[in-house]
PDB file of C-alpha atoms in Angstrom:
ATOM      1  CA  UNK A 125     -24.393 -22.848 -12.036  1.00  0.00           C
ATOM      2  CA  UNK A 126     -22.357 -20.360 -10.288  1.00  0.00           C
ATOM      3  CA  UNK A 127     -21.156 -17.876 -13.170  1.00  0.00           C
ATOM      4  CA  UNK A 128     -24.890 -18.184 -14.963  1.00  0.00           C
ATOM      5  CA  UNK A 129     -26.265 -17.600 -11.234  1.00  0.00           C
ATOM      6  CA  UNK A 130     -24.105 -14.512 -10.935  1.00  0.00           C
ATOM      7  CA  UNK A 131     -25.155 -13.307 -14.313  1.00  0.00           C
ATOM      8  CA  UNK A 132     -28.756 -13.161 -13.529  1.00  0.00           C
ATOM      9  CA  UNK A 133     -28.185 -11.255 -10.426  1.00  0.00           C
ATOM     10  CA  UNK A 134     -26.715  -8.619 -11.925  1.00  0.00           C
ATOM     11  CA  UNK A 135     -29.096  -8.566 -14.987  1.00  0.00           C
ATOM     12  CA  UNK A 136     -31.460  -8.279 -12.100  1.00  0.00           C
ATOM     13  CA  UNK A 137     -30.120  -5.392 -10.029  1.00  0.00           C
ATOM     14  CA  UNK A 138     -29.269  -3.661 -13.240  1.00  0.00           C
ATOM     15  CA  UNK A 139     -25.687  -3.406 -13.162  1.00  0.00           C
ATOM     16  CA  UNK A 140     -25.319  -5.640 -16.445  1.00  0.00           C
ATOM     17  CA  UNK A 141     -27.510  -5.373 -19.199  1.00  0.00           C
ATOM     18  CA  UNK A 142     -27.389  -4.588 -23.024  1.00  0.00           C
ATOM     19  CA  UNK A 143     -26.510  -1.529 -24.224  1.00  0.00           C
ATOM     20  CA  UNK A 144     -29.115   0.953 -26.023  1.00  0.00           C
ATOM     21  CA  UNK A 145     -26.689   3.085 -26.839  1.00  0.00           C
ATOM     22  CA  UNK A 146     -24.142   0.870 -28.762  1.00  0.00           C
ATOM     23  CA  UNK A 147     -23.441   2.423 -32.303  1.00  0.00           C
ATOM     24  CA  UNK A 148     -24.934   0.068 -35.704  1.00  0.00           C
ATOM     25  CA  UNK A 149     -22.253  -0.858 -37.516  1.00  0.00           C
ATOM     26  CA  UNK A 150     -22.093   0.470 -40.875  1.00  0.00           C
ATOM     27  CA  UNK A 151     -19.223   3.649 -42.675  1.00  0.00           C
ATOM     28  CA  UNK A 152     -20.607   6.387 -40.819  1.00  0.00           C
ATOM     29  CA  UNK A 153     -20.291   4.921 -37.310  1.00  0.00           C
ATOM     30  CA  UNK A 154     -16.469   4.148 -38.151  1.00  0.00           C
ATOM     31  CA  UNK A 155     -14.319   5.497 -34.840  1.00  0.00           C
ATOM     32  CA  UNK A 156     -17.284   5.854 -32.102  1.00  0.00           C
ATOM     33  CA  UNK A 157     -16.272   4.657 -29.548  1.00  0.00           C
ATOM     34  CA  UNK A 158     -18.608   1.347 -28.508  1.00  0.00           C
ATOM     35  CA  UNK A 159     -19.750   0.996 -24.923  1.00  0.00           C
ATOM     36  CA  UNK A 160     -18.323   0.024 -22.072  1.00  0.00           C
ATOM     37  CA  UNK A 161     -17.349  -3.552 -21.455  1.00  0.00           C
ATOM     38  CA  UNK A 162     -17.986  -5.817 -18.315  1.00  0.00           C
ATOM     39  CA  UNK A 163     -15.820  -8.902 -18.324  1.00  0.00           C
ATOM     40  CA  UNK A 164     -16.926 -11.730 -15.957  1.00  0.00           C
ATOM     41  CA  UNK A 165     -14.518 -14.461 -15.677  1.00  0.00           C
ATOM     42  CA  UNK A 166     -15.688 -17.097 -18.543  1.00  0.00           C
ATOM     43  CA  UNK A 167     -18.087 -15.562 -19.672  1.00  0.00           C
ATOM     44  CA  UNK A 168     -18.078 -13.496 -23.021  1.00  0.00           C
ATOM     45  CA  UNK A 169     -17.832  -9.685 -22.805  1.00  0.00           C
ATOM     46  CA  UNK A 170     -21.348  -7.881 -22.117  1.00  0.00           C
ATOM     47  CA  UNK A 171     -22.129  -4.363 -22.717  1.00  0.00           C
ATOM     48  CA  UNK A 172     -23.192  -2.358 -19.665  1.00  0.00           C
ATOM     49  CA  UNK A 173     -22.778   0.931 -17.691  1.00  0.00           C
ATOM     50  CA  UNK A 174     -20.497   1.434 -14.812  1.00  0.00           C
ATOM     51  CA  UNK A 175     -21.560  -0.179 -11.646  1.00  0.00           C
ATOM     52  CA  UNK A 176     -22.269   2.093  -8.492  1.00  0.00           C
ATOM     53  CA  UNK A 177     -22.245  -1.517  -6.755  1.00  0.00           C
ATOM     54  CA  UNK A 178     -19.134  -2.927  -6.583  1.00  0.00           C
ATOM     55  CA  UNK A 179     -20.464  -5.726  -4.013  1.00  0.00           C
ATOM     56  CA  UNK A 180     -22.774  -6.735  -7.094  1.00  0.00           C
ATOM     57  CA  UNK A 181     -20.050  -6.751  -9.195  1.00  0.00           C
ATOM     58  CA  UNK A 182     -17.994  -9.475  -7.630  1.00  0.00           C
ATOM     59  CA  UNK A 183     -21.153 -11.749  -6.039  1.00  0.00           C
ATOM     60  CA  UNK A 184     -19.537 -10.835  -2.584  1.00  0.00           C
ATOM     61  CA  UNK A 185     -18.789  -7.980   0.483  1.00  0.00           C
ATOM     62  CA  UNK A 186     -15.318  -7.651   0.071  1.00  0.00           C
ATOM     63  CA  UNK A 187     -12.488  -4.793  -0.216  1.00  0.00           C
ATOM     64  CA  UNK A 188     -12.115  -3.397  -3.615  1.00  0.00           C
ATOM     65  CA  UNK A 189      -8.638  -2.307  -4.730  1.00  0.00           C
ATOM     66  CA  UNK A 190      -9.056  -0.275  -8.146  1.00  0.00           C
ATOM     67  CA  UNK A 191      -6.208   0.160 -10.895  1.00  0.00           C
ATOM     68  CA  UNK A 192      -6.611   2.978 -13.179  1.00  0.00           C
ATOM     69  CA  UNK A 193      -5.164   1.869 -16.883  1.00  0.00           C
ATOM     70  CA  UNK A 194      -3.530  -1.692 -15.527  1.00  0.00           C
ATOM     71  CA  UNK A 195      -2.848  -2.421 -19.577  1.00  0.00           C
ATOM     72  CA  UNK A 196      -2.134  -6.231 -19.490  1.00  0.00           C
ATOM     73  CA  UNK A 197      -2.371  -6.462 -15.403  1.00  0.00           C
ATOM     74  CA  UNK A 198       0.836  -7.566 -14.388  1.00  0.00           C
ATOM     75  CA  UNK A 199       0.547  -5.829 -11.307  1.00  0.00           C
ATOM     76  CA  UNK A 200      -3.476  -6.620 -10.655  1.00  0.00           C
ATOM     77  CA  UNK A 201      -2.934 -10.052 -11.162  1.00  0.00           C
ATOM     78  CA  UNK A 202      -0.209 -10.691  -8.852  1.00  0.00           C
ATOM     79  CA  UNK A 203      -1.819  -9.023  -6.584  1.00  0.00           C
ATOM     80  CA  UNK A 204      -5.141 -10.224  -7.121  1.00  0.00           C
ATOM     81  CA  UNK A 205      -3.430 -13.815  -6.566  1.00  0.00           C
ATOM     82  CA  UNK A 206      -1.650 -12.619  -3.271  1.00  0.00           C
ATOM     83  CA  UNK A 207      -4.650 -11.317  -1.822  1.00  0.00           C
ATOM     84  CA  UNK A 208      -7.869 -13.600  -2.789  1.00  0.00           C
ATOM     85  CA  UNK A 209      -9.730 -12.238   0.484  1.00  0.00           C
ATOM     86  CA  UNK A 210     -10.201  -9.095  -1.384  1.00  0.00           C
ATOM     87  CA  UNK A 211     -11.671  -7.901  -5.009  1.00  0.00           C
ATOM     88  CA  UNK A 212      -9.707  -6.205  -7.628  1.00  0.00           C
ATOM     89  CA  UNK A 213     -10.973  -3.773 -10.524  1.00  0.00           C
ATOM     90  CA  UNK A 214      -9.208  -2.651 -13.031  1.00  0.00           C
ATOM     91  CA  UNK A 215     -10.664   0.227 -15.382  1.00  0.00           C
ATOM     92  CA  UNK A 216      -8.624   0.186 -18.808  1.00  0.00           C
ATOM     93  CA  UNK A 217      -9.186   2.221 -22.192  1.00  0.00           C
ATOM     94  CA  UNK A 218      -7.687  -0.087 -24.593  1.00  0.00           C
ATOM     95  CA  UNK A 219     -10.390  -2.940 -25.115  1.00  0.00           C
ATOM     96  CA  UNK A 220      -7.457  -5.136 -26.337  1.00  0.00           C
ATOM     97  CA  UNK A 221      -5.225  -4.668 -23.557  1.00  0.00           C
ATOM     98  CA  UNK A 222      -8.560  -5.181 -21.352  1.00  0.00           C
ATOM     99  CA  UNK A 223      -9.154  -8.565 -23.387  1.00  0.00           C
ATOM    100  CA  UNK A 224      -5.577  -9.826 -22.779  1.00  0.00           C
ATOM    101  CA  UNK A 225      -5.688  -9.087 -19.016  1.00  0.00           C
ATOM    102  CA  UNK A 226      -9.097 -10.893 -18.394  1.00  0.00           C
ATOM    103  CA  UNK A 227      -7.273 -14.003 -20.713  1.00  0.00           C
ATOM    104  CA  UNK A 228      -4.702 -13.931 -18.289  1.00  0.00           C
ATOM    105  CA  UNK A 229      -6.811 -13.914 -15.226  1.00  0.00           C
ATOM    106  CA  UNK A 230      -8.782 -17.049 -16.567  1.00  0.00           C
ATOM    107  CA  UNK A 231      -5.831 -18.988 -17.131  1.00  0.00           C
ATOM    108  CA  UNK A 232      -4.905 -18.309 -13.152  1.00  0.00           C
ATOM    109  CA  UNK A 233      -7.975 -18.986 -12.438  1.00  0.00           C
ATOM    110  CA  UNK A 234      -8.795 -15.693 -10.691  1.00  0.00           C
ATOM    111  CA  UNK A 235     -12.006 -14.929  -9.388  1.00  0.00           C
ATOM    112  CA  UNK A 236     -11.178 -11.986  -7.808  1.00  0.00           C
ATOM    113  CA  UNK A 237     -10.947  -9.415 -10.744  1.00  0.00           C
ATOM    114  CA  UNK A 238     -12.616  -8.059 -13.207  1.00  0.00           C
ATOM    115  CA  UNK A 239     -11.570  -5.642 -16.104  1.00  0.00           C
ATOM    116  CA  UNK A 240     -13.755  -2.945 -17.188  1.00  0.00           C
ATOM    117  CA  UNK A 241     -13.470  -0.843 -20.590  1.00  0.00           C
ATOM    118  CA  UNK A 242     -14.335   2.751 -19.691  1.00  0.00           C
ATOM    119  CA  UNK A 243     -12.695   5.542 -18.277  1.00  0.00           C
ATOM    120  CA  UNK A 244     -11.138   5.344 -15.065  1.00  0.00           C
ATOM    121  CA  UNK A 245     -11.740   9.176 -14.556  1.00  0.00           C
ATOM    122  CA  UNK A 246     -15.500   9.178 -15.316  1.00  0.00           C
ATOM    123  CA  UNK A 247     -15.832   5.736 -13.676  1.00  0.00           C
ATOM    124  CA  UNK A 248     -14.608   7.195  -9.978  1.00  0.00           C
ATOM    125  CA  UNK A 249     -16.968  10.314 -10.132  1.00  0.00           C
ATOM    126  CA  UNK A 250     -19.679   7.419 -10.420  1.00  0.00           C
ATOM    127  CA  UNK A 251     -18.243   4.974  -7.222  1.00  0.00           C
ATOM    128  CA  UNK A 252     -19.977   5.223  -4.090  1.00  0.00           C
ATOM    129  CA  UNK A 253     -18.158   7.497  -1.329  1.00  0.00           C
ATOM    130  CA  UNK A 254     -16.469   5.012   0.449  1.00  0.00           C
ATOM    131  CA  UNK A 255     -16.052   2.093  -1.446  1.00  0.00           C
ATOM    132  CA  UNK A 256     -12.124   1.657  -2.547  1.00  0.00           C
ATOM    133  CA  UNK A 257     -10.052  -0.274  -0.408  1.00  0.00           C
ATOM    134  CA  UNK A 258      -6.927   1.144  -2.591  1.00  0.00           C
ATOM    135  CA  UNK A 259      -6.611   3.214  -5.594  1.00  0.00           C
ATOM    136  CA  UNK A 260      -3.255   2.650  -7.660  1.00  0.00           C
ATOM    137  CA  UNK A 261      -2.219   4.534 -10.749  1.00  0.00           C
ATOM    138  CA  UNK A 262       1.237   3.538 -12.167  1.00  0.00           C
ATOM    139  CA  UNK A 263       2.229   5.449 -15.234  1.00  0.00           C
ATOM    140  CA  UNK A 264      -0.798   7.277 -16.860  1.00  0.00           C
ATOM    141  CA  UNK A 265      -0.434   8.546 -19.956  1.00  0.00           C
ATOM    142  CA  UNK A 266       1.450  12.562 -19.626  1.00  0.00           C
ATOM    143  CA  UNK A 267       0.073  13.907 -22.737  1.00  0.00           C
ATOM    144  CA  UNK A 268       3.312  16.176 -22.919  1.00  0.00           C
ATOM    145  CA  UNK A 269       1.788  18.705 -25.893  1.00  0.00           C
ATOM    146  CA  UNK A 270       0.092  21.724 -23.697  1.00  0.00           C
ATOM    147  CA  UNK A 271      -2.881  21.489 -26.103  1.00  0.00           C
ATOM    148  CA  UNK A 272      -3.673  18.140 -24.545  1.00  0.00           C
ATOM    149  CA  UNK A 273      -3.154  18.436 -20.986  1.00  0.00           C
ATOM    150  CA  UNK A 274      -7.001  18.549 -20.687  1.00  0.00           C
ATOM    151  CA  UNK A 275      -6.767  14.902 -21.219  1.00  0.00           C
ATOM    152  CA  UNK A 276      -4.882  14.215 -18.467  1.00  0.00           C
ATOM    153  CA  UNK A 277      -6.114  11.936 -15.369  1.00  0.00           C
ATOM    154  CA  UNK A 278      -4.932  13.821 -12.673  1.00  0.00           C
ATOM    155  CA  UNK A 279      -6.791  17.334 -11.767  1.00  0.00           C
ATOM    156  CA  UNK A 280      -7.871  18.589  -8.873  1.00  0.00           C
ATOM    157  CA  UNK A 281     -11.751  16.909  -9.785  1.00  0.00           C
ATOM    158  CA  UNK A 282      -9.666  14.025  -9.867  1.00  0.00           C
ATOM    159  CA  UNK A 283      -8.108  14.187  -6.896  1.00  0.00           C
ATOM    160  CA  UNK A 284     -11.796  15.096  -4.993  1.00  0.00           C
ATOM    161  CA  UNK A 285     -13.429  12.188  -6.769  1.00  0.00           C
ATOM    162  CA  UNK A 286     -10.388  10.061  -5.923  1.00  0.00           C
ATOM    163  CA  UNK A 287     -10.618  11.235  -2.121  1.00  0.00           C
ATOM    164  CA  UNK A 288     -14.189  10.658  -1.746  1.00  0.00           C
ATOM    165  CA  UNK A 289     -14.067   7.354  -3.291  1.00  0.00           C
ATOM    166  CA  UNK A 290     -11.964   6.027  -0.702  1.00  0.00           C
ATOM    167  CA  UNK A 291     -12.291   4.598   2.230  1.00  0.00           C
ATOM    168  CA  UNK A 292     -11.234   5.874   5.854  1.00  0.00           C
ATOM    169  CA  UNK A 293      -7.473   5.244   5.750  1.00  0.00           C
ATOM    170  CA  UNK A 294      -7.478   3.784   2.216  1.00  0.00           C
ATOM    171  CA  UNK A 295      -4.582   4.825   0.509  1.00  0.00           C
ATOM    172  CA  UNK A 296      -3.892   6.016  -3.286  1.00  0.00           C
ATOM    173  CA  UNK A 297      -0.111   5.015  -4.348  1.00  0.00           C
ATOM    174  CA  UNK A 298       0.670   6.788  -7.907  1.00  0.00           C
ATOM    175  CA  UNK A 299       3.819   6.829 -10.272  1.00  0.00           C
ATOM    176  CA  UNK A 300       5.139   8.914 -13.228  1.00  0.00           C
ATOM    177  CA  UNK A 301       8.197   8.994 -15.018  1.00  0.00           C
ATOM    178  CA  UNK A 302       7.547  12.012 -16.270  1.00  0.00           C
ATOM    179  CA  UNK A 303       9.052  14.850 -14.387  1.00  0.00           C
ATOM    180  CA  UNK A 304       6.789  17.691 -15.225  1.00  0.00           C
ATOM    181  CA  UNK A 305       3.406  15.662 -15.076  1.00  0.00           C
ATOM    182  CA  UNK A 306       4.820  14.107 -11.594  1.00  0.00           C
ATOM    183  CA  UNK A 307       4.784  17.452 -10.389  1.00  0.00           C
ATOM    184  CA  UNK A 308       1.346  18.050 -11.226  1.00  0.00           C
ATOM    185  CA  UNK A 309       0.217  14.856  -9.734  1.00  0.00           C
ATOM    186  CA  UNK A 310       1.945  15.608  -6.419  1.00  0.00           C
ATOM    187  CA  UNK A 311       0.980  19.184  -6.494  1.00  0.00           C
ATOM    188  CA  UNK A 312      -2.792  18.151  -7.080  1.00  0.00           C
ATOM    189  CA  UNK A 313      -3.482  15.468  -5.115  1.00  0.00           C
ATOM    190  CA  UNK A 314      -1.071  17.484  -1.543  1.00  0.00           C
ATOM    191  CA  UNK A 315      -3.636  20.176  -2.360  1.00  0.00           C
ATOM    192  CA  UNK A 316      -6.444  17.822  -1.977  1.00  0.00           C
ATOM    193  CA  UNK A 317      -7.984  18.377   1.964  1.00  0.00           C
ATOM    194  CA  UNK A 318      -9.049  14.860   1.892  1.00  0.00           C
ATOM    195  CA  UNK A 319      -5.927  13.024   1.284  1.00  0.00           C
ATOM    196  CA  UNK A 320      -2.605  13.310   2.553  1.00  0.00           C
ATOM    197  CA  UNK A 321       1.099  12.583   1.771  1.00  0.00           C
ATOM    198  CA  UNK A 322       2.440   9.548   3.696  1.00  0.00           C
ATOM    199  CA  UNK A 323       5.853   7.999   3.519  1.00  0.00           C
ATOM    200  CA  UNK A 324       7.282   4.132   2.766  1.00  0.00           C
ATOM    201  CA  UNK A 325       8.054   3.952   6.480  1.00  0.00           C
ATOM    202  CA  UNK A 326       4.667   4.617   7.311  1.00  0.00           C
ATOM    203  CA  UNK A 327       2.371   2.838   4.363  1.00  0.00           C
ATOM    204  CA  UNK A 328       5.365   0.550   3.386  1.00  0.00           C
ATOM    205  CA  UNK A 329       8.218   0.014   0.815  1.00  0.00           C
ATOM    206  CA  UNK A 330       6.694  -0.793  -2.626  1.00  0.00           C
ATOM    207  CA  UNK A 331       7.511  -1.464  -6.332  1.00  0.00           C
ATOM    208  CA  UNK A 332       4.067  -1.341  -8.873  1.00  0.00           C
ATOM    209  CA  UNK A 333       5.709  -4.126 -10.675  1.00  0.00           C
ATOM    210  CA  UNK A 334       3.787  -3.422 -14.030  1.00  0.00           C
ATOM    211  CA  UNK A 335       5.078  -3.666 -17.415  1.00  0.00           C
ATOM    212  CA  UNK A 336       5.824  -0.067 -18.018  1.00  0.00           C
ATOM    213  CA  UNK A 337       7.705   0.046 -14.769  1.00  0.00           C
ATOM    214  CA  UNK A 338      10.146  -3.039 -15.528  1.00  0.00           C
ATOM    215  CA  UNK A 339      10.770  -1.410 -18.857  1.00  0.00           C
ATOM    216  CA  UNK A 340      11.767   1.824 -17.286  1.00  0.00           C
ATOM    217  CA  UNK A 341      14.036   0.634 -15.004  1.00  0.00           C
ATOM    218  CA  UNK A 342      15.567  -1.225 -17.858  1.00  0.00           C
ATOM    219  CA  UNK A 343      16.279   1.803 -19.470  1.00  0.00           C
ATOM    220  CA  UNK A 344      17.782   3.989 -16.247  1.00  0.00           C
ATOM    221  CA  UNK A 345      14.600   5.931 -16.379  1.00  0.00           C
ATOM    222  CA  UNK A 346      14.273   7.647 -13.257  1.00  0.00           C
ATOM    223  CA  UNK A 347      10.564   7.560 -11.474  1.00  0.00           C
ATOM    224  CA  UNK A 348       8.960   9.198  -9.555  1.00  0.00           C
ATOM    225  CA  UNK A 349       6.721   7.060  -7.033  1.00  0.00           C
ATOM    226  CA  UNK A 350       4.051   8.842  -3.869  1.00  0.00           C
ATOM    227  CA  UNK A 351       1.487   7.787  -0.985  1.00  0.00           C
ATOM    228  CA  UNK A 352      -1.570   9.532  -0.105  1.00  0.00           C
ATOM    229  CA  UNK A 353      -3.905   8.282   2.764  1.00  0.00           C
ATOM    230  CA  UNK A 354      -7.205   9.337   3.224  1.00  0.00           C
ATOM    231  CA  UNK A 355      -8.306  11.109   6.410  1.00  0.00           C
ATOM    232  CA  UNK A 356     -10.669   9.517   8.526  1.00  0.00           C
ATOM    233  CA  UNK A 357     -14.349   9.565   7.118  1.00  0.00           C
ATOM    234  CA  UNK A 358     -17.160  12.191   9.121  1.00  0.00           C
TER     235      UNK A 358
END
């Protein structure tokens, strides 16, 4: 009763519903991209556009930690089962990476996350000011070639979007192991007047524990790990 319950709700308030806009299948429709995918725990996937309502999202009023490209969650779902007094939201591009993550979180029997296939860029310009507990961003992709920096997350619209999104003293905790894309990160997001640097011994010690970071370490990769807080709300 609970899940269809929850279902309805949000069919109600609009926040899931079938797409218009999905492509027919058929040869000339071969590499759009199809829409964005909602996954509720146990329940197949369901078209929809990003929610402004996060608190409709989970059924609940609760902190919302968001991870930008989690892949197959390691990190969201420990955390996620450290921390079930608060709601976790991971935005991922790869639909099968998304699918393998929500699998996961079944299995634990989460009901604390959800996985959303859409861009995590576009998806924070759309959150309400305010409503991120947390924003975390382990290892994006660098897009080394100088022709396709433009498709890098972090920017200084980023790093507004990012700063509005969050909460009063909500903080943003980012790695890279990429030296020259860390520096853009770090040079972006000290620029930002909403956010500021912060240090372990003031936000704490921490390790993203995701897949890409394990692997990294494995190899003697060096990384490159920062803290931003944002400044108290007007």
């Amino acid at each position: 009763m609970g899940r269809p319950s929850l279902k309805r709700a949000l069919l109600r308030a609009g926040i899931v519903r079938p797409s218009p806009d999905a492509p027919p299948a058929g040869r000339k429709n071969r590499g759009v991209a199809p829409p964005p995918l909602v996954f509720l725990p146990g329940e197949a996937p369901v078209p929809e556009p990003p929610p402004a309502d996060l608190a409709a999202l989970f059924g609940r009023s609760a902190p919302v930690e968001l991870e930008i490209g989690p892949g197959r969650a390691r990190f969201l779902l420990a955390r996620a089962r450290e921390h079930p007094e608060r709601d976790f939201l991971g935005a991922e591009m790869e639909e099968e990476y998304a699918l393998i993550a929500q699998a996961r979180a079944e299995r634990l029997g989460l009901t604390n996350v959800r996985f959303l296939r859409l861009d995590g860029k576009a998806f924070v310009r759309r959150l309400t000011p305010g409503s991120l507990s947390a924003l975390h961003v382990y290892f994006p992709d660098p897009w080394p070639k100088k022709r396709h920096h433009k498709r890098r997350l972090f920017d200084a619209a980023f790093a507004a979007d990012a700063a509005r999104a969050l909460a009063g003293g909500a903080l943003l905790r980012a790695a890279s192991d990429h030296a020259e894309y860390w520096e853009v990160i770090r040079e972006v997001l000290d620029a930002e007047p909403g956010l500021a640097p912060v240090g372990e011994d003031e936000a704490g010690a921490w390790e993203a524990g995701t897949s890409y970071e394990a692997k990294f370490l494995r190899q003697g990769r060096p990384i490159q790990r920062g803290i931003w807080r944002r400044g108290p709300r007007a």
